[in-house]
Each structure stands twice: as C-alpha cells, then as structure tokens.
Short mmCIF file of C-alpha atoms in Angstrom, two decimals:
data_model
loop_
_atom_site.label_atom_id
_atom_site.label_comp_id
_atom_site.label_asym_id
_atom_site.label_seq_id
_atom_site.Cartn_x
_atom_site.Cartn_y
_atom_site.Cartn_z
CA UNK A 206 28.85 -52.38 98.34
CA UNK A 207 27.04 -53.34 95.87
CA UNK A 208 27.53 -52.02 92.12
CA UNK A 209 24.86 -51.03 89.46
CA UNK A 210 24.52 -52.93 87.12
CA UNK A 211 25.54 -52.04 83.08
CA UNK A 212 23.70 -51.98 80.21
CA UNK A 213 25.07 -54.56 77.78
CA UNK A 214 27.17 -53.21 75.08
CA UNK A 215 25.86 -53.91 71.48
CA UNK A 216 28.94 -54.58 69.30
CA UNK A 217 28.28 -52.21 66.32
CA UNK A 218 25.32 -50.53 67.86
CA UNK A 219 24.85 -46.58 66.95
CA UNK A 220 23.14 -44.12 69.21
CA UNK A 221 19.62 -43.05 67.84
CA UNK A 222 19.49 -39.54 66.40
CA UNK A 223 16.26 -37.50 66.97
CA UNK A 224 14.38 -37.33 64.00
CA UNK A 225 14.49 -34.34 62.05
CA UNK A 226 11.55 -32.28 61.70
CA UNK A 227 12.42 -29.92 58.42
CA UNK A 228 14.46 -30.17 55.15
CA UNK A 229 15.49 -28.68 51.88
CA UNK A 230 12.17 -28.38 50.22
CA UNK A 231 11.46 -27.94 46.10
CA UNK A 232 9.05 -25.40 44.90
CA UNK A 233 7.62 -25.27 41.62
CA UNK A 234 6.79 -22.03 39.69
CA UNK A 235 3.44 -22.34 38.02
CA UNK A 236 2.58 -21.25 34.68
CA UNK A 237 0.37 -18.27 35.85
CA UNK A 238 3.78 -16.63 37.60
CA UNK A 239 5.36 -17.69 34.47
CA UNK A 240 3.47 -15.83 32.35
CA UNK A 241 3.05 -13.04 34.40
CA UNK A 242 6.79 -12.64 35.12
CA UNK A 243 7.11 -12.75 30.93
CA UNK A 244 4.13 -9.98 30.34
CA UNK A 245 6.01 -7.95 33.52
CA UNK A 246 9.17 -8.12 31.35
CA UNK A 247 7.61 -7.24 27.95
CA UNK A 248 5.82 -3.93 29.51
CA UNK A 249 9.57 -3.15 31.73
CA UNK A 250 11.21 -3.36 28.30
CA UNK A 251 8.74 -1.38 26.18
CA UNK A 252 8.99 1.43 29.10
CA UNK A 253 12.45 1.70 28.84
CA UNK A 254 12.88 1.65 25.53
CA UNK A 255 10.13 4.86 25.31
CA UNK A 256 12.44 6.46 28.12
CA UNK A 257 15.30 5.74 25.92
CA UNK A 258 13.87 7.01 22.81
CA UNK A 259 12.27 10.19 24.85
CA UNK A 260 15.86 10.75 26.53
CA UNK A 261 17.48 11.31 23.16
CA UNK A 262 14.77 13.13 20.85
CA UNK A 263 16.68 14.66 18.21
CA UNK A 264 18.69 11.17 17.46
CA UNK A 265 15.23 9.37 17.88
CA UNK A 266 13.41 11.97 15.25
CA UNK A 267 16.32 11.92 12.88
CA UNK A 268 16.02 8.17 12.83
CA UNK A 269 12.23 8.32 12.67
CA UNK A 270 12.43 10.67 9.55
CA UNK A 271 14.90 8.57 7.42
CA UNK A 272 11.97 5.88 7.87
CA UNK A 273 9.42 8.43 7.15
CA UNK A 274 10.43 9.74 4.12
CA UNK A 275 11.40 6.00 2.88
CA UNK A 276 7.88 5.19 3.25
CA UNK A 277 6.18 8.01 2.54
CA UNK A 278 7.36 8.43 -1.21
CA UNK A 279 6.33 4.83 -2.40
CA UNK A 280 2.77 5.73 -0.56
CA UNK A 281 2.52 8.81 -2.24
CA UNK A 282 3.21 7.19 -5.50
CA UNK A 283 1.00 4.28 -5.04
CA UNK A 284 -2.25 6.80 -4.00
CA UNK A 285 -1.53 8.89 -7.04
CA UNK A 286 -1.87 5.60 -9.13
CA UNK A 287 -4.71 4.72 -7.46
CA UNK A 288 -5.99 7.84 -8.15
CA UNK A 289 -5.37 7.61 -11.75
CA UNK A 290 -6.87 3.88 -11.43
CA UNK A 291 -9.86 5.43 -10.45
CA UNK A 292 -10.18 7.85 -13.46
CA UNK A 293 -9.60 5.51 -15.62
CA UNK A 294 -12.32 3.42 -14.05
CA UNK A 295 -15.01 6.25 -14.40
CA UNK A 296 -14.28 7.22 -18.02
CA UNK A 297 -14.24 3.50 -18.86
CA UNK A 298 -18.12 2.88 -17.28
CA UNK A 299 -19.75 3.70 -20.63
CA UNK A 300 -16.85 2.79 -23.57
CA UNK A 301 -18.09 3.97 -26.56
CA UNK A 302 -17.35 3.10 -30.52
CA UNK A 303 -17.09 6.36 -32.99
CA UNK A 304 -18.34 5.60 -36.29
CA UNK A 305 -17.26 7.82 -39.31
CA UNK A 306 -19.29 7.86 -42.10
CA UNK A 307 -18.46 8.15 -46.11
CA UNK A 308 -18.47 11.44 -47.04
CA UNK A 309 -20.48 10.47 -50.61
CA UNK A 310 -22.85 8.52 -48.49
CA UNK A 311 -26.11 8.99 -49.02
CA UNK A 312 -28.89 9.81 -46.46
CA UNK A 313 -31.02 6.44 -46.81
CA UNK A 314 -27.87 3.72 -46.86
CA UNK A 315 -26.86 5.57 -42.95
CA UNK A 316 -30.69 5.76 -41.65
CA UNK A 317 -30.22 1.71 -42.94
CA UNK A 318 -27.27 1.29 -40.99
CA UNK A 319 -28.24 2.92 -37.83
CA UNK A 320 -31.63 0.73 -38.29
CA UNK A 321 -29.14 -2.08 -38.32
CA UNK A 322 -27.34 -1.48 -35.72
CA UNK A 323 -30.01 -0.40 -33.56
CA UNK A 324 -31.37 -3.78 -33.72
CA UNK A 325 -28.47 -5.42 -32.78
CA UNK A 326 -28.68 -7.18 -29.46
CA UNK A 327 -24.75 -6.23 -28.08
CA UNK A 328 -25.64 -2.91 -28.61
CA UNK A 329 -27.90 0.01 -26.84
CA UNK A 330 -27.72 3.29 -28.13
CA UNK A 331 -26.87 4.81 -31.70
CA UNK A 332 -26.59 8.65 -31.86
CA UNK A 333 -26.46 10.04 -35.17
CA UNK A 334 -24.91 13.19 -36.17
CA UNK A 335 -24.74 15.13 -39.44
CA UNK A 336 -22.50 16.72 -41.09
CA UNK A 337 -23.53 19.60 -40.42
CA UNK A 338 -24.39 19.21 -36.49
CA UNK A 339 -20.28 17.88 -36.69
CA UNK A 340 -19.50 21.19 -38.06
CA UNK A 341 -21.05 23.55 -35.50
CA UNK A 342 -19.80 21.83 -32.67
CA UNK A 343 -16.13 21.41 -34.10
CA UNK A 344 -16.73 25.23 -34.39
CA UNK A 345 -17.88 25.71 -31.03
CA UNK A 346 -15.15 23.76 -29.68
CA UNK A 347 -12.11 24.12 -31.43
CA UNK A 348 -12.02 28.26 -31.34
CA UNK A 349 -11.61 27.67 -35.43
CA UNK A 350 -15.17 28.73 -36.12
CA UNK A 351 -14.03 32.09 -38.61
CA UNK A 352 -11.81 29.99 -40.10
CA UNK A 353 -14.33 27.00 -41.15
CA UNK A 354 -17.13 29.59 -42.04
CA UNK A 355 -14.61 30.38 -45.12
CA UNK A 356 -14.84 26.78 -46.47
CA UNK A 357 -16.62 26.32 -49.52
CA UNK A 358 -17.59 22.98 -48.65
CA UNK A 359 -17.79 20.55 -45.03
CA UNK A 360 -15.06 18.59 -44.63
CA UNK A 361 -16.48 16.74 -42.05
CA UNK A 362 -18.13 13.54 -41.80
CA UNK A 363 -21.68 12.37 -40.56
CA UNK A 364 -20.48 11.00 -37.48
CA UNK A 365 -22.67 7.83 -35.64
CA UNK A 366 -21.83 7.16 -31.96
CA UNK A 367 -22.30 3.91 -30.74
CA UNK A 368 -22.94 2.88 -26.76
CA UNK A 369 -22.75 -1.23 -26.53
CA UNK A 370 -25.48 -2.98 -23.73
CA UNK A 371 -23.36 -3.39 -20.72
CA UNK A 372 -23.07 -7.61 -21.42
CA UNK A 373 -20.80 -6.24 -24.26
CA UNK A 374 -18.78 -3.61 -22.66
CA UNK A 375 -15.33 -6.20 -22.32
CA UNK A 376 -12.49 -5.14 -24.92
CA UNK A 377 -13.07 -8.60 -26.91
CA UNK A 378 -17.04 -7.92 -27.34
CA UNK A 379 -16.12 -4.38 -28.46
CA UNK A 380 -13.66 -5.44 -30.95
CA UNK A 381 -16.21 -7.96 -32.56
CA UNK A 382 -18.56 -5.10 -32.65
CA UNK A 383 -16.27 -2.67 -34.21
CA UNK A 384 -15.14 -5.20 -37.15
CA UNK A 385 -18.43 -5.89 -37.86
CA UNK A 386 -19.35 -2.05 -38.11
CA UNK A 387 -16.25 -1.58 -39.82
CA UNK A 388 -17.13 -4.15 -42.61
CA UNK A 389 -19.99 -2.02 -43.75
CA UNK A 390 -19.51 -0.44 -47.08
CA UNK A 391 -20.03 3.33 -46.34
CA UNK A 392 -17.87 2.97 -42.93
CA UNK A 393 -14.85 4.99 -43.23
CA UNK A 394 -13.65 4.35 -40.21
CA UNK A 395 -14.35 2.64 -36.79
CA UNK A 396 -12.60 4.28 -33.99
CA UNK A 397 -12.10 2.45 -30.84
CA UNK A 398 -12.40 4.89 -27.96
CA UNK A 399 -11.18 2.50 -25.17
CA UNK A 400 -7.82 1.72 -27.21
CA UNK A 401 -6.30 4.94 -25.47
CA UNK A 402 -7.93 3.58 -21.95
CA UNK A 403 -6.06 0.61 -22.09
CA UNK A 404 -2.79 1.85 -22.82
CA UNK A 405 -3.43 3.93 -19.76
CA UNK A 406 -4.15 0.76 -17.98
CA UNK A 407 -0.67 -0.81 -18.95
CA UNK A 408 1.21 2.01 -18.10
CA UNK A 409 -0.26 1.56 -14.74
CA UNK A 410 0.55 -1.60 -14.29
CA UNK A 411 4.24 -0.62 -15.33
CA UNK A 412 4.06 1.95 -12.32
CA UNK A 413 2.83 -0.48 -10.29
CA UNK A 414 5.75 -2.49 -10.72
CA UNK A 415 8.43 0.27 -10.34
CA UNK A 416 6.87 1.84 -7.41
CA UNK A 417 7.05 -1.56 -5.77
CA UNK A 418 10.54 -2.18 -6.96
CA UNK A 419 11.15 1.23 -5.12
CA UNK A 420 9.31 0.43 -2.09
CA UNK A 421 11.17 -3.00 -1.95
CA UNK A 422 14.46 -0.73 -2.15
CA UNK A 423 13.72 2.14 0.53
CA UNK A 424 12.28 -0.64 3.08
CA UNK A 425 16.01 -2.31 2.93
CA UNK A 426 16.84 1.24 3.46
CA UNK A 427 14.82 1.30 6.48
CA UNK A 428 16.10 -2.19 7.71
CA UNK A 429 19.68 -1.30 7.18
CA UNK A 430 18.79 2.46 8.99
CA UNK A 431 17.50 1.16 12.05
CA UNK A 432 18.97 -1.87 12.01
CA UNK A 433 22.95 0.14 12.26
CA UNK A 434 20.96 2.07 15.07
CA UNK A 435 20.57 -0.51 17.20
CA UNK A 436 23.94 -2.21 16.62
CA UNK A 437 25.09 1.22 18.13
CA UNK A 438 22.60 0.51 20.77
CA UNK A 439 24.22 -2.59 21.53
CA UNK A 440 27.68 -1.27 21.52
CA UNK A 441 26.80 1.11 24.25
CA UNK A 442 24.98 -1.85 26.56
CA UNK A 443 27.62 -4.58 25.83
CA UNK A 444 28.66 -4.58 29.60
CA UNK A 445 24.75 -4.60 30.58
CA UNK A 446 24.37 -7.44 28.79
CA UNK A 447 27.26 -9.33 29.92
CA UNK A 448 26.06 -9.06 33.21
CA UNK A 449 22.84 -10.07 32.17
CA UNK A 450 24.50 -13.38 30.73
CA UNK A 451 26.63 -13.52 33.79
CA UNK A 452 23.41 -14.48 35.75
CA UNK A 453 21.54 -16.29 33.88
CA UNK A 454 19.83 -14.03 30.91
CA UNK A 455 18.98 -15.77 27.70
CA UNK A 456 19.00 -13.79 24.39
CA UNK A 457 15.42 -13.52 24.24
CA UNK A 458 15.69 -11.86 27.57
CA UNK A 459 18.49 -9.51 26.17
CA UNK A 460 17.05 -9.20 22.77
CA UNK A 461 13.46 -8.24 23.60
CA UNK A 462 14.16 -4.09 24.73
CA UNK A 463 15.73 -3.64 21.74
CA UNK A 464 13.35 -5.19 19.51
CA UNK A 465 10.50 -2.97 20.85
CA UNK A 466 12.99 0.31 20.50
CA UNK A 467 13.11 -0.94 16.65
CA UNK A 468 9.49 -1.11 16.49
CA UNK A 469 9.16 2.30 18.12
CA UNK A 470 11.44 3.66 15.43
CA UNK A 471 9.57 1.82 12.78
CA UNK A 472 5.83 3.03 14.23
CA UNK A 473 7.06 6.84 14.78
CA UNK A 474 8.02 6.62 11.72
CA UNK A 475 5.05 5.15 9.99
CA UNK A 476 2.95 7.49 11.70
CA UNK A 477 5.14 10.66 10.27
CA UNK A 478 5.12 9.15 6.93
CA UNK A 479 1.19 9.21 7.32
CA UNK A 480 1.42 12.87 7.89
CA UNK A 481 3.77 13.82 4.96
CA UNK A 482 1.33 11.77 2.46
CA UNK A 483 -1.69 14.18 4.11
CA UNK A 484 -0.02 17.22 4.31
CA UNK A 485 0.39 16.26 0.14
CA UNK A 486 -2.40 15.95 -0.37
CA UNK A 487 -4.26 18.79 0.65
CA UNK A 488 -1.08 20.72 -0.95
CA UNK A 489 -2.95 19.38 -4.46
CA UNK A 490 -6.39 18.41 -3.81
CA UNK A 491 -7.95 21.85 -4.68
CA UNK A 492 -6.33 21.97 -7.85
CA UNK A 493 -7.21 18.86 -9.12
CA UNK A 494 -11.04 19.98 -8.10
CA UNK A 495 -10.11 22.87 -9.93
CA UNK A 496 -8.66 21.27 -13.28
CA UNK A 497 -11.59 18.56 -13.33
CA UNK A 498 -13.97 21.81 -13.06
CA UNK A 499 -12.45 22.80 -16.10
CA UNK A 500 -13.40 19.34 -17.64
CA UNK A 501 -16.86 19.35 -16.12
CA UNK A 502 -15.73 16.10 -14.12
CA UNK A 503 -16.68 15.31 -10.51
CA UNK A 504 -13.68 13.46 -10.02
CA UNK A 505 -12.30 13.88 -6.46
CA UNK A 506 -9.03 13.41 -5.59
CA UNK A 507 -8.78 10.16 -3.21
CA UNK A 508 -6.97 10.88 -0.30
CA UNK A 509 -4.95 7.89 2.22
CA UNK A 510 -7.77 7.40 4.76
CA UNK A 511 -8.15 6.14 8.13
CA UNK A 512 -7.09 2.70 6.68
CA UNK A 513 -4.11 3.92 4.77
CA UNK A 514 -2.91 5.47 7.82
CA UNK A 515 -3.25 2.66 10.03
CA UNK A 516 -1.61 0.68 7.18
CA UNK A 517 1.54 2.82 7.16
CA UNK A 518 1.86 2.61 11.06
CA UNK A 519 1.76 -0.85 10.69
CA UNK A 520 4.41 -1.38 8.18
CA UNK A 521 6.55 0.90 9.74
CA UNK A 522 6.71 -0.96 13.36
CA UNK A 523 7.00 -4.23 11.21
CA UNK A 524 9.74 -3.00 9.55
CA UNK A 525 12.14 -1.43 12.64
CA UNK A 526 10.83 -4.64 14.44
CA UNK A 527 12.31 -6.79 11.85
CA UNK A 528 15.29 -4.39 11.39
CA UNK A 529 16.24 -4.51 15.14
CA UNK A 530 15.74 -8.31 15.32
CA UNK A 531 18.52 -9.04 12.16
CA UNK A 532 21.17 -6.69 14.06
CA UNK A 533 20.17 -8.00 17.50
CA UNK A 534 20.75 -11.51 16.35
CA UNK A 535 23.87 -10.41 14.62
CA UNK A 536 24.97 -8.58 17.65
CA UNK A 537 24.35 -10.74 20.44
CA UNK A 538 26.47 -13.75 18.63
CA UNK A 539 29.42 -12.04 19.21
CA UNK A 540 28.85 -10.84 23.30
CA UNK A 541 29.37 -13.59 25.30
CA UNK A 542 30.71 -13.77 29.14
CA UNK A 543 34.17 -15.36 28.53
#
C-alpha cells in the first residue's frame, strides 16, 4: 500500500500568521477643536458662575455693594474736583491785573499812564475808573450806600483795570507786567487777581493726591472683599475640584469659573457705583444752577457721562477679576489629590 508522501520538516520553521488588517491607530486633535473646546469652556464657566451669582442674590448684592460704595466715593470726589477744575478754568480765561491809583494823583499823570500802558504790546485793554464811578458801585454793591453818603470825603481810589493780550496771559508774563505797573510812581498798588486762582489750583492738586491715595486704599478693600469671597467659594468646591484634578484638570481649568464670578462681582459692582455717582448728582445739580444764578455764571455742573460710566464698569470687573485670581492662586496651592 503505498504511503503519501510528507512534507519535509523545516528545523526552526514557524507557521505563517494571516496578516492583520487593523491596529491601534493615533489621532491628532487640531487646533480648530482646540480652540473651540477652550471658547466652549470659557462660555460653560461664565454661565455658571451667573447661575451661581443669580442662585444666591442677597450674598451676591451685599458683595456687589461693598465694591460699589468703595468705588463710588473716590468717583464722586474726583468729578467734584473736576468740576471745580473746570471753574477755575473759566474764571481764569481772561486774568486780569487791578491797578490802584494814588489818592493825591492828579488827573493828567493817570490819563499818561493809561496812554502808557495802552501802548504796551503784552497788553489789550485798560479800563479806567474814577473815584467817584468806584464809589457808586462800592455803594451799589456793598448794601453800605447810607453809610458812605455821610463821608465828608471819598476814600476810594481811581481804580485802572488791566486785561493782558492773550500771548501774555501765563503767570510769569503777568508778573513782569504787574512789576512794571507797580514801579510807576502814582501806583499804590498792583493787585494780582490770578494769585487767589492759583492757590485754588494747588489745593487741587493736593485733592488730587488724597483722593487717589483713597482710591488706592478702598480698591485693596475691594481686592481683599472679593477676594475672601471666593476663598469661601473655594472652600465649598474643594471636593469638585479634587475630582477635577483626579482626571486630569489643570488649574487654569479649575481657576477660570471663579475668575469670571470675581469679575461679575467686580462689574455689578462698577455698574452700581455708576448709579450712586448719578443719583448724586442730580441730588445737587439744581442747586449749583441755582447758586451760579445768584453769581450770574453759566457754569453747569459736569456730570460722569457715558464714558465715566463705562469707565467705572471697567474698573470694577478689573478689580474682582484680579481679586479672584490672587485668592484662586492662593487657594488652589493648597488642594491637591493626595
């Protein structure tokens, strides 16, 4: 019988394995779905921290106030300077130098001096007034008009009013001119007018400084506010955030709702602070109209404007942003999955 013959063994030889025909494969996330993941996160975080905020109002509007009133009394300070800035401004467009005459002076040495002066080039207008126009309008003015009718003789000067060209209107150019008026022989006195303007000026500047000093003071106020009310924030999401290290979550993931429920602290408050600073000023506005009336001034009172407002929103979500950031990063330092 005959046998079949073998196939010759292969010393070593391993049998062939079908090839395979799929594998593990490595995908790539592209910078589009890495950006739009991010901008998905930052609008997930922003709604929750609103939902947050709206869940608890009268912790969020007690919070919002304490930045409110911090920013709305520097603002308030700083627009009543302005304010002031501004008056100052109008009553220094056309300084002035008040020239007192001798009283023994005689009529044809002041018509020379006001020819001299008229013809000087730093200056634009001389008014002259006599004794005796100074008189009737001291009487008109000063409610003392019985009493000076009794005098046997006017006390009062011939008066010259001087109004400098406008290339001549700087404090140093009306000092020169006042010396040299003052040097004339029948000058009594020169009297400055602006002298009183400037003072005003440098007591501005000195609330300048203190209102910023304040304002540099409440804003740590409002860091240090918001800041302890998002450490308590914190506290109450430490095991949210655990788990969100647990798988993965890096503090910038963590970090980012509470940064935007900062800045919503910060911008409600901004935006209350704007109101407060309104609502004060239309409390006062007609009686400054009224008191500059009085004065025969059309000075208007300046209020905080569209810009202003914008301004104070803007500082306020700056500062609860910043504020939330120093106790986030504070915070999150100490919450780690062990």
């Amino acid at each position: 019988m005959s046998q079949r013959p073998r196939a010759p063994k292969t010393k070593g030889a391993v049998p062939a394995r079908p090839a395979a025909t799929g594998g593990a494969k490595q995908t790539k996330t592209s910078v589009s779905d890495k950006s739009r993941s991010y901008w998905m996160h930052h609008r997930a975080s922003l709604t929750s921290s609103v939902s947050r905020l709206l869940a608890a109002p009268l912790q969020t509007l007690m919070t919002s106030l304490v930045v409110a009133i911090a920013l709305a009394l520097p603002a308030t300070l700083l627009l009543a300077l302005n304010n002031f800035q501004q008056l100052g401004d109008n009553w220094d467009a056309n300084p002035k130098l008040s020239v007192y005459i001798n009283i023994k002076a005689r009529e044809p040495a002041i018509e020379s001096l006001v020819k001299n002066l008229q013809n000087r080039a730093d200056v634009a207008r001389v008014e002259y007034f006599t004794p005796e126009q100074v008189l009737a309008d001291f009487q008109l003015n000063s409610g003392f008009g019985e009493a000076l009718t009794s005098l046997d003789d006017n006390p009062l000067p011939a008066t010259l009013v001087i109004s400098p060209k406008a290339t001549a209107m700087d404090p140093s150019s009306l000092r020169t001119l006042a010396d040299a008026i003052a040097s004339e022989a029948i000058v009594e006195e020169v009297v400055y007018d602006m002298d009183w303007v400037r003072r005003l000026r440098e007591i501005m500047v000195l609330g300048e400084t203190i209102v910023l000093a304040l304002a540099s003071l409440l804003g740590l106020g409002v860091l240090l506010a918001i800041g302890n009310t998002v450490r308590l924030a914190i506290e109450n999401r430490r095991e949210e955030i655990l788990v969100s290290k647990l798988v993965g979550g890096t503090n910038a993931f963590v970090r980012r709702p509470f940064l935007y429920t900062g800045g919503c602290y910060g911008l409600l408050g901004g935006v209350l602070a704007a109101f407060i600073v309104v609502v004060a000023y239309w409390a006062i506005s007609g009686s400054v109209y009224r008191l500059a009336q009085l004065y025969q001034s059309d000075f208007q009172l300046a209020g905080l404007g569209f810009s202003g407002f914008l301004a104070l929103a803007a500082l306020g979500a700056l500062l609860g942003w910043l504020g939330a950031w120093l106790a986030v990063a504070r915070q999150l330092s100490k919450i780690e999955p062990s």
